XYZ file of C-alpha atoms in Angstrom:
503
model
C 31.064 25.643 -19.868
C 27.317 25.591 -20.055
C 27.071 28.201 -22.826
C 29.193 25.970 -25.047
C 27.317 22.952 -24.349
C 24.123 24.579 -25.075
C 24.979 26.401 -28.196
C 22.945 26.043 -31.349
C 24.742 24.253 -34.282
C 24.679 27.404 -36.285
C 26.765 29.272 -33.867
C 29.378 26.838 -33.430
C 32.908 27.121 -35.056
C 34.230 24.332 -37.184
C 36.615 23.286 -34.550
C 33.551 23.080 -31.970
C 31.680 20.803 -34.128
C 34.796 18.619 -34.726
C 35.373 18.367 -31.078
C 31.539 17.170 -30.593
C 32.001 14.680 -33.299
C 35.155 13.244 -31.659
C 33.410 13.115 -28.352
C 30.586 11.035 -29.834
C 32.731 8.733 -31.833
C 34.837 7.920 -28.832
C 31.864 7.202 -26.599
C 29.984 5.137 -29.112
C 32.688 3.154 -30.979
C 32.493 -0.436 -30.045
C 35.428 -1.491 -32.486
C 38.618 0.492 -31.414
C 40.587 -1.123 -33.972
C 38.469 -0.147 -36.690
C 38.386 3.515 -35.438
C 42.278 3.623 -35.112
C 42.655 2.259 -38.468
C 40.175 4.885 -39.937
C 42.013 7.561 -38.138
C 45.471 6.333 -39.468
C 44.225 6.228 -43.195
C 42.582 9.718 -42.783
C 45.671 11.344 -41.029
C 48.070 9.520 -43.734
C 46.551 11.829 -46.257
C 45.651 14.985 -44.285
C 47.516 18.148 -44.622
C 49.599 19.825 -41.996
C 46.979 22.607 -41.587
C 44.134 20.012 -41.012
C 46.477 18.329 -38.385
C 46.926 21.835 -36.568
C 43.192 22.194 -36.489
C 42.812 18.741 -34.883
C 45.104 19.771 -32.143
C 43.113 22.992 -31.877
C 39.674 21.558 -31.414
C 41.026 18.874 -28.799
C 42.067 22.074 -26.811
C 38.608 23.732 -26.775
C 37.589 22.340 -23.405
C 40.216 22.520 -20.311
C 39.297 18.845 -19.645
C 40.451 17.706 -22.894
C 43.665 19.148 -22.831
C 45.431 16.094 -21.133
C 43.870 14.075 -24.013
C 45.231 16.731 -26.726
C 48.651 16.941 -25.271
C 49.105 13.083 -24.926
C 48.224 12.424 -28.421
C 50.244 13.100 -31.619
C 47.825 13.597 -34.476
C 49.952 14.655 -37.198
C 49.826 12.629 -40.569
C 53.114 11.097 -39.966
C 52.965 10.782 -36.015
C 49.727 8.680 -35.822
C 50.719 6.589 -38.866
C 54.077 5.679 -37.788
C 53.023 5.115 -34.048
C 50.383 2.721 -35.088
C 52.781 0.664 -37.393
C 55.435 0.672 -34.751
C 53.132 -0.697 -31.969
C 49.544 -1.250 -32.741
C 48.729 -3.007 -29.447
C 50.102 0.004 -27.437
C 47.941 2.358 -29.515
C 44.904 0.251 -29.068
C 45.325 0.281 -25.114
C 46.253 3.747 -25.025
C 43.173 4.898 -26.932
C 40.960 2.667 -24.776
C 42.215 4.423 -21.783
C 41.799 7.762 -23.164
C 38.236 6.783 -24.419
C 37.384 5.824 -20.897
C 38.845 9.142 -19.358
C 37.055 11.209 -21.736
C 33.808 9.417 -21.421
C 33.943 10.012 -17.766
C 34.496 13.694 -18.316
C 31.809 13.987 -20.763
C 29.322 12.283 -18.539
C 30.432 14.332 -15.584
C 29.675 17.379 -17.641
C 26.312 16.081 -18.757
C 25.203 15.249 -15.135
C 25.528 18.851 -14.049
C 23.357 19.735 -17.010
C 20.484 17.449 -16.356
C 18.162 19.862 -14.772
C 17.765 23.423 -16.219
C 15.304 26.174 -15.791
C 13.172 24.367 -18.265
C 13.109 20.998 -16.787
C 9.769 19.983 -14.889
C 9.435 20.775 -11.144
C 7.397 18.839 -8.792
C 6.466 20.406 -5.467
C 6.086 17.977 -2.583
C 4.364 19.174 0.663
C 5.936 17.313 3.514
C 9.520 16.162 4.056
C 9.126 12.811 5.408
C 10.141 9.454 3.973
C 7.137 9.475 1.468
C 7.794 12.808 0.168
C 11.730 12.274 0.125
C 11.543 8.711 -1.592
C 9.253 10.324 -4.341
C 11.711 13.118 -4.879
C 14.551 10.484 -4.870
C 13.233 8.519 -7.546
C 11.901 11.517 -9.479
C 15.602 12.541 -9.537
C 17.286 9.314 -10.067
C 14.762 7.741 -12.610
C 13.333 10.704 -14.436
C 15.757 13.628 -13.880
C 12.984 15.729 -12.482
C 13.740 18.069 -9.693
C 11.683 18.581 -6.817
C 10.806 21.276 -4.121
C 10.102 19.983 -0.711
C 8.042 22.267 1.548
C 7.666 21.475 5.263
C 6.306 23.730 8.136
C 9.447 23.083 10.261
C 11.993 23.391 7.300
C 13.900 20.182 8.362
C 14.068 16.785 6.751
C 12.046 14.002 8.650
C 10.737 16.214 11.569
C 7.849 13.793 12.503
C 7.255 10.055 12.400
C 9.891 9.496 9.606
C 12.537 10.690 11.956
C 11.260 9.014 15.167
C 10.100 5.533 14.033
C 11.645 2.423 14.775
C 12.645 1.363 11.087
C 11.546 -2.362 11.536
C 11.121 -3.868 7.872
C 9.396 -7.207 6.974
C 9.124 -8.855 3.875
C 5.952 -11.075 4.201
C 3.967 -9.711 7.037
C 1.569 -8.014 4.648
C 1.020 -10.916 2.185
C -2.707 -11.066 3.071
C -3.357 -7.428 2.591
C -3.766 -5.233 -0.606
C -0.432 -3.807 0.216
C 1.410 -7.178 -0.528
C 3.085 -6.035 -3.890
C 3.886 -2.611 -2.427
C 5.519 -4.053 0.730
C 7.552 -6.716 -1.217
C 8.776 -3.942 -3.788
C 9.853 -1.909 -0.904
C 11.734 -4.445 0.956
C 13.770 -4.968 -2.302
C 14.191 -1.250 -2.613
C 15.416 -1.087 0.905
C 18.200 -3.465 0.072
C 19.016 -1.606 -2.948
C 19.378 1.595 -1.127
C 21.627 0.235 1.421
C 24.130 -0.912 -1.139
C 23.678 2.742 -2.906
C 23.826 4.751 0.156
C 25.992 2.684 2.393
C 24.647 0.300 4.932
C 26.602 1.998 7.875
C 25.401 5.632 6.742
C 21.766 4.546 7.267
C 22.279 1.538 9.899
C 20.785 -1.121 7.644
C 20.984 -4.666 8.554
C 19.274 -7.946 8.358
C 18.255 -9.577 11.688
C 15.657 -11.961 13.233
C 12.389 -11.547 14.973
C 10.703 -13.235 17.767
C 7.468 -13.044 19.801
C 8.367 -13.565 23.497
C 5.706 -14.449 25.855
C 6.513 -13.277 29.385
C 4.794 -13.571 32.656
C 4.778 -10.723 35.314
C 7.376 -11.244 38.239
C 6.023 -13.566 40.819
C 3.352 -15.184 38.763
C 3.022 -18.901 38.301
C 4.265 -20.211 35.144
C 6.092 -23.256 33.588
C 9.391 -22.432 32.186
C 10.043 -23.781 28.473
C 12.626 -26.222 27.700
C 16.108 -24.965 27.036
C 15.814 -26.236 23.516
C 12.781 -23.951 22.924
C 14.813 -20.983 24.075
C 17.583 -21.610 21.769
C 18.459 -18.755 19.485
C 16.391 -16.233 21.789
C 19.297 -13.763 22.753
C 17.249 -12.014 25.354
C 16.985 -15.193 27.551
C 19.443 -17.114 29.375
C 18.223 -20.783 29.114
C 20.140 -21.884 32.259
C 18.589 -19.090 34.406
C 15.739 -20.463 36.531
C 14.250 -17.024 37.366
C 13.556 -15.925 33.712
C 9.970 -14.953 33.163
C 9.664 -16.228 29.497
C 7.083 -18.537 29.218
C 7.136 -19.125 25.400
C 8.882 -18.155 22.362
C 7.878 -17.980 18.454
C 10.272 -17.103 15.941
C 8.629 -14.612 13.341
C 11.316 -14.180 10.852
C 15.085 -14.481 10.070
C 17.689 -12.576 7.909
C 15.977 -13.411 4.735
C 12.740 -11.677 5.475
C 13.456 -9.373 8.349
C 15.586 -6.077 8.147
C 15.881 -2.555 9.838
C 17.113 0.791 8.860
C 17.510 4.141 10.746
C 14.720 6.073 9.277
C 16.204 9.466 9.932
C 19.581 8.672 8.512
C 17.699 7.032 5.553
C 15.808 10.273 4.816
C 18.827 12.462 5.190
C 21.089 10.397 2.941
C 18.164 10.050 0.212
C 17.774 13.764 0.256
C 21.597 14.543 0.031
C 21.842 12.114 -2.984
C 18.626 13.560 -4.492
C 20.236 17.060 -4.491
C 23.395 15.821 -5.903
C 21.570 14.037 -8.772
C 19.559 16.854 -10.265
C 20.213 20.823 -9.796
C 17.693 22.684 -8.331
C 16.254 20.362 -5.779
C 15.436 22.286 -2.399
C 14.034 22.417 0.915
C 11.543 25.450 1.896
C 10.036 26.235 5.136
C 6.338 26.687 4.826
C 3.054 25.164 4.956
C 1.149 24.290 1.731
C -2.641 25.110 1.944
C -3.626 24.614 -1.649
C -2.852 24.215 -5.332
C -2.436 27.548 -7.262
C -3.707 28.615 -10.441
C -3.891 31.438 -13.293
C -7.205 32.577 -14.518
C -10.533 32.236 -13.509
C -12.924 29.026 -12.899
C -13.784 28.601 -16.498
C -10.386 28.852 -17.891
C -7.479 28.370 -15.230
C -4.050 26.694 -15.467
C -2.055 25.160 -12.603
C 0.907 27.152 -11.750
C 1.986 25.485 -8.372
C 1.282 25.648 -4.622
C -0.034 28.400 -2.460
C 1.510 28.699 1.214
C -0.138 29.726 4.296
C 1.428 33.293 4.077
C 0.180 33.712 0.437
C 3.404 32.854 -1.136
C 2.999 30.840 -4.453
C 5.703 28.386 -5.159
C 5.634 27.594 -9.002
C 5.770 24.068 -10.331
C 4.501 21.401 -12.739
C 2.821 18.967 -10.210
C 1.904 19.143 -6.497
C 2.200 16.017 -4.167
C 0.745 16.044 -0.721
C 2.660 13.657 1.491
C 2.149 15.575 4.874
C 1.488 12.183 6.881
C -1.284 12.789 9.523
C -1.214 16.487 8.637
C -2.233 15.762 4.990
C -5.364 18.050 4.761
C -8.089 15.464 3.877
C -11.076 14.503 5.845
C -10.150 10.830 5.964
C -6.627 11.307 7.642
C -6.138 10.378 11.267
C -3.125 9.790 13.376
C -2.239 7.387 15.994
C 0.201 8.708 18.633
C 3.022 6.378 19.802
C 5.918 7.171 22.186
C 9.282 5.507 22.284
C 12.333 5.472 24.292
C 15.972 4.798 23.165
C 17.664 2.537 25.850
C 21.382 1.527 25.744
C 22.054 -2.172 25.713
C 25.059 -3.987 27.090
C 25.745 -5.662 23.662
C 24.885 -5.391 20.126
C 21.601 -7.344 19.723
C 20.409 -8.740 16.684
C 16.936 -9.898 17.496
C 13.795 -7.565 17.329
C 11.185 -8.846 19.797
C 7.337 -8.494 20.081
C 6.775 -9.237 23.819
C 3.395 -10.686 24.910
C 2.738 -9.861 28.487
C 3.944 -6.882 30.584
C 1.986 -4.477 28.443
C 3.038 -6.133 25.040
C 6.072 -3.689 24.337
C 7.932 -3.960 21.067
C 12.020 -3.666 21.063
C 13.994 -3.001 17.919
C 17.704 -3.326 18.910
C 20.084 -1.402 16.706
C 23.795 -1.949 15.797
C 24.883 0.944 17.830
C 24.134 -0.770 21.144
C 20.859 0.771 21.668
C 17.233 -0.422 21.538
C 14.074 1.359 20.198
C 11.318 0.584 22.567
C 7.591 1.458 22.100
C 4.124 0.433 22.961
C 0.829 1.607 24.383
C -0.385 3.661 21.430
C -3.200 6.209 21.723
C -6.525 6.039 20.025
C -6.715 7.613 16.282
C -7.491 11.055 16.420
C -7.487 14.288 14.134
C -4.197 15.452 14.820
C -4.253 19.123 16.288
C -0.585 19.298 17.514
C 1.845 20.886 15.092
C 4.617 19.204 13.230
C 7.887 19.292 15.315
C 5.856 20.213 18.500
C 4.319 16.878 19.444
C 4.245 16.651 23.370
C 6.111 13.829 24.901
C 4.090 12.496 27.969
C 6.444 11.530 30.757
C 3.920 9.056 32.082
C 3.594 7.115 28.838
C 7.601 7.121 28.609
C 7.745 5.806 32.059
C 5.105 3.086 31.193
C 7.193 2.036 28.192
C 10.424 1.701 30.360
C 8.633 -0.113 33.084
C 7.276 -2.809 30.782
C 10.598 -3.606 28.834
C 12.483 -3.657 32.040
C 9.958 -6.178 33.557
C 9.974 -8.200 30.249
C 13.821 -8.441 30.001
C 14.438 -8.689 33.918
C 15.709 -11.938 35.419
C 15.201 -10.969 39.111
C 12.384 -8.848 40.848
C 10.402 -5.773 40.479
C 13.090 -3.786 42.261
C 16.146 -5.566 40.594
C 16.361 -5.237 36.914
C 19.115 -7.083 35.584
C 17.948 -7.586 31.997
C 19.137 -6.373 28.698
C 17.049 -3.227 28.956
C 17.598 -2.052 32.463
C 19.441 1.318 31.466
C 17.768 4.826 31.558
C 16.520 6.038 28.344
C 19.012 8.553 26.376
C 16.143 9.736 24.145
C 12.328 10.037 24.691
C 10.108 11.084 21.850
C 6.535 10.873 20.464
C 5.017 10.992 17.022
C 1.661 10.260 15.028
C 1.359 7.443 12.507
C -0.854 8.471 9.975
C -4.023 6.224 9.092
C -6.939 6.195 6.991
C -10.551 4.910 7.754
C -10.050 1.765 5.818
C -6.340 1.209 7.141
C -4.926 1.566 3.375
C -2.839 4.369 2.278
C -3.985 7.259 -0.166
C -1.931 7.014 -3.205
C -2.710 8.434 -6.627
C -4.058 11.500 -8.485
C -6.672 13.706 -7.000
C -9.867 14.043 -9.064
C -10.797 17.372 -10.903
C -13.779 17.814 -8.570
C -11.657 17.450 -5.426
C -11.052 20.811 -3.601
C -7.393 19.990 -3.294
C -6.970 18.589 -6.885
C -8.969 21.380 -8.536
C -8.327 19.857 -12.005
C -4.649 20.294 -12.035
C -1.684 17.710 -11.762
C -2.185 17.059 -7.885
C -1.437 13.986 -6.123
C -1.453 12.437 -2.443
C 0.565 9.625 -0.949
C -0.011 9.287 2.799
C -1.752 7.187 5.509
C 0.673 3.963 5.695
C 0.264 3.745 9.275
C 2.974 1.622 11.073
C 4.591 0.540 7.679
C 5.516 4.007 6.476
C 9.129 3.566 6.664
C 9.073 0.099 5.146
C 6.597 1.244 2.180
C 8.441 4.410 1.765
C 10.650 3.649 -1.102
C 8.111 1.593 -3.030
C 5.633 4.339 -2.754
C 8.132 7.116 -3.905
C 9.151 4.921 -6.879
C 5.438 4.538 -7.847
C 4.640 7.986 -7.330
C 7.570 9.184 -9.401
C 6.323 6.961 -12.126
C 2.907 8.241 -12.195
C 3.926 11.922 -11.912
C 6.507 11.863 -14.615
C 4.352 10.192 -16.944
C 1.712 12.648 -16.364
C 3.584 15.583 -16.838
C 5.162 14.201 -20.114
C 8.656 13.265 -18.941
C 8.324 9.656 -17.928
C 10.531 6.936 -19.156
C 10.609 3.217 -18.037
C 13.638 2.452 -16.124
C 12.657 -0.687 -14.242
C 9.620 -2.505 -15.582
C 8.934 -4.119 -12.212
C 8.118 -0.588 -10.978
C 5.148 -0.471 -13.290
C 3.736 -3.904 -12.018
C 2.274 -2.314 -8.887
C -1.361 -2.267 -8.848
C -2.290 1.147 -6.990
C -5.982 0.873 -7.592
C -6.534 -0.328 -3.875
C -5.142 2.980 -2.785
C -6.860 5.298 -5.161
C -7.944 8.457 -3.274
C -11.208 8.367 -5.328
C -12.614 5.713 -2.718
C -12.961 8.732 -0.310
C -14.300 10.978 -3.125
C -11.041 12.750 -3.425
């Protein structure tokens, strides 16, 4: 019970103290043989009353009763059993130690977050916010409160993106280290969360040049088309004019963004008590006191509600309320495929569509983005334009077709089963905003306020690395940080400092 685990030493009975001592000994003893010998020598001289007390303190917690009933801790019982069969005793005690350790750790896990533990408020329930909450919980035992206008997980781009992951495509960008770290974390997440539960897999990628049907072209040799599953090398009517491989299973992967976000949030809530999702719009940080002597207390919502916390992270994607944030609108169509395809394709020609096949016999098809704008559409209410969807469908049909304009026989000839649109957040210099807001910022206001947004088309890829890095920064600032993985601190976040925009 919580009351028993949180009791002060002065209020504990003798039996309760003895129970705690035994738990610690069982969890930390490296030499079981020495421990059994010590118990044997002690119980050989103990009194019957002390033996009864030992049995009593083992029965304090219901989960310890099986241990108590199975053990014979009388002065003659343990001594004679040890001498009759020392090996058997060692094995038995080892098993009991393991069982009690699991019980004790299980009890401790449920106690990790109490009312006094720090709370981080996260504005936005997309992949950046959820990744930060995930690593705050697992690496630092800090709880988070997600606040999103829709009240749902991944309502915007994080739930509607393609989930394409590339290890080395940002090697000549300031995001190189962040990208590579995130690619590794995605692989780790797949093992932790379950590959099938988030549709994670490794695959290949190719750039395929195609010509419009009826145009003149020179078909590449069959050898050049080997390994390109979108093309039949023996088909003389194929419109493919060239192929360039962009990556293999060692550098290319994919994940289903919505499934990833849902699973990460599920594990976050299981890891630390108190994590929750609230529907609302964060408009500013909140303080007690006046301008000369004020203290941070949390976040203020549009309806005036104050959500109390120890830190505030803005991760609202294109809706992050800073002057530099813009949004690029993308449409996408999910199209069924005849088979499970394993090659992402960036088509050159026919409008340059992008196709990311998934292991559920579907393909995520996108292209024809809008210009970057200040986003005015509300989260969860982004308009899907039918003419843009049709343009995507027509382009992928032509790119994968083997016949004519009126006869689509390619892998992407089926009608879409899902049509959607979202905004990809971007900044003026194309680099994400990551770090603490300055005291002079209207959004920082001198308190523990942070931002993580603006990752463009690489938001899903960089999500875990961003979340891990921001969790490290925030937990360190609010006094609860601890190093779990030294590699996490190798990331240089200075290129992403919001101060470059005066924030």
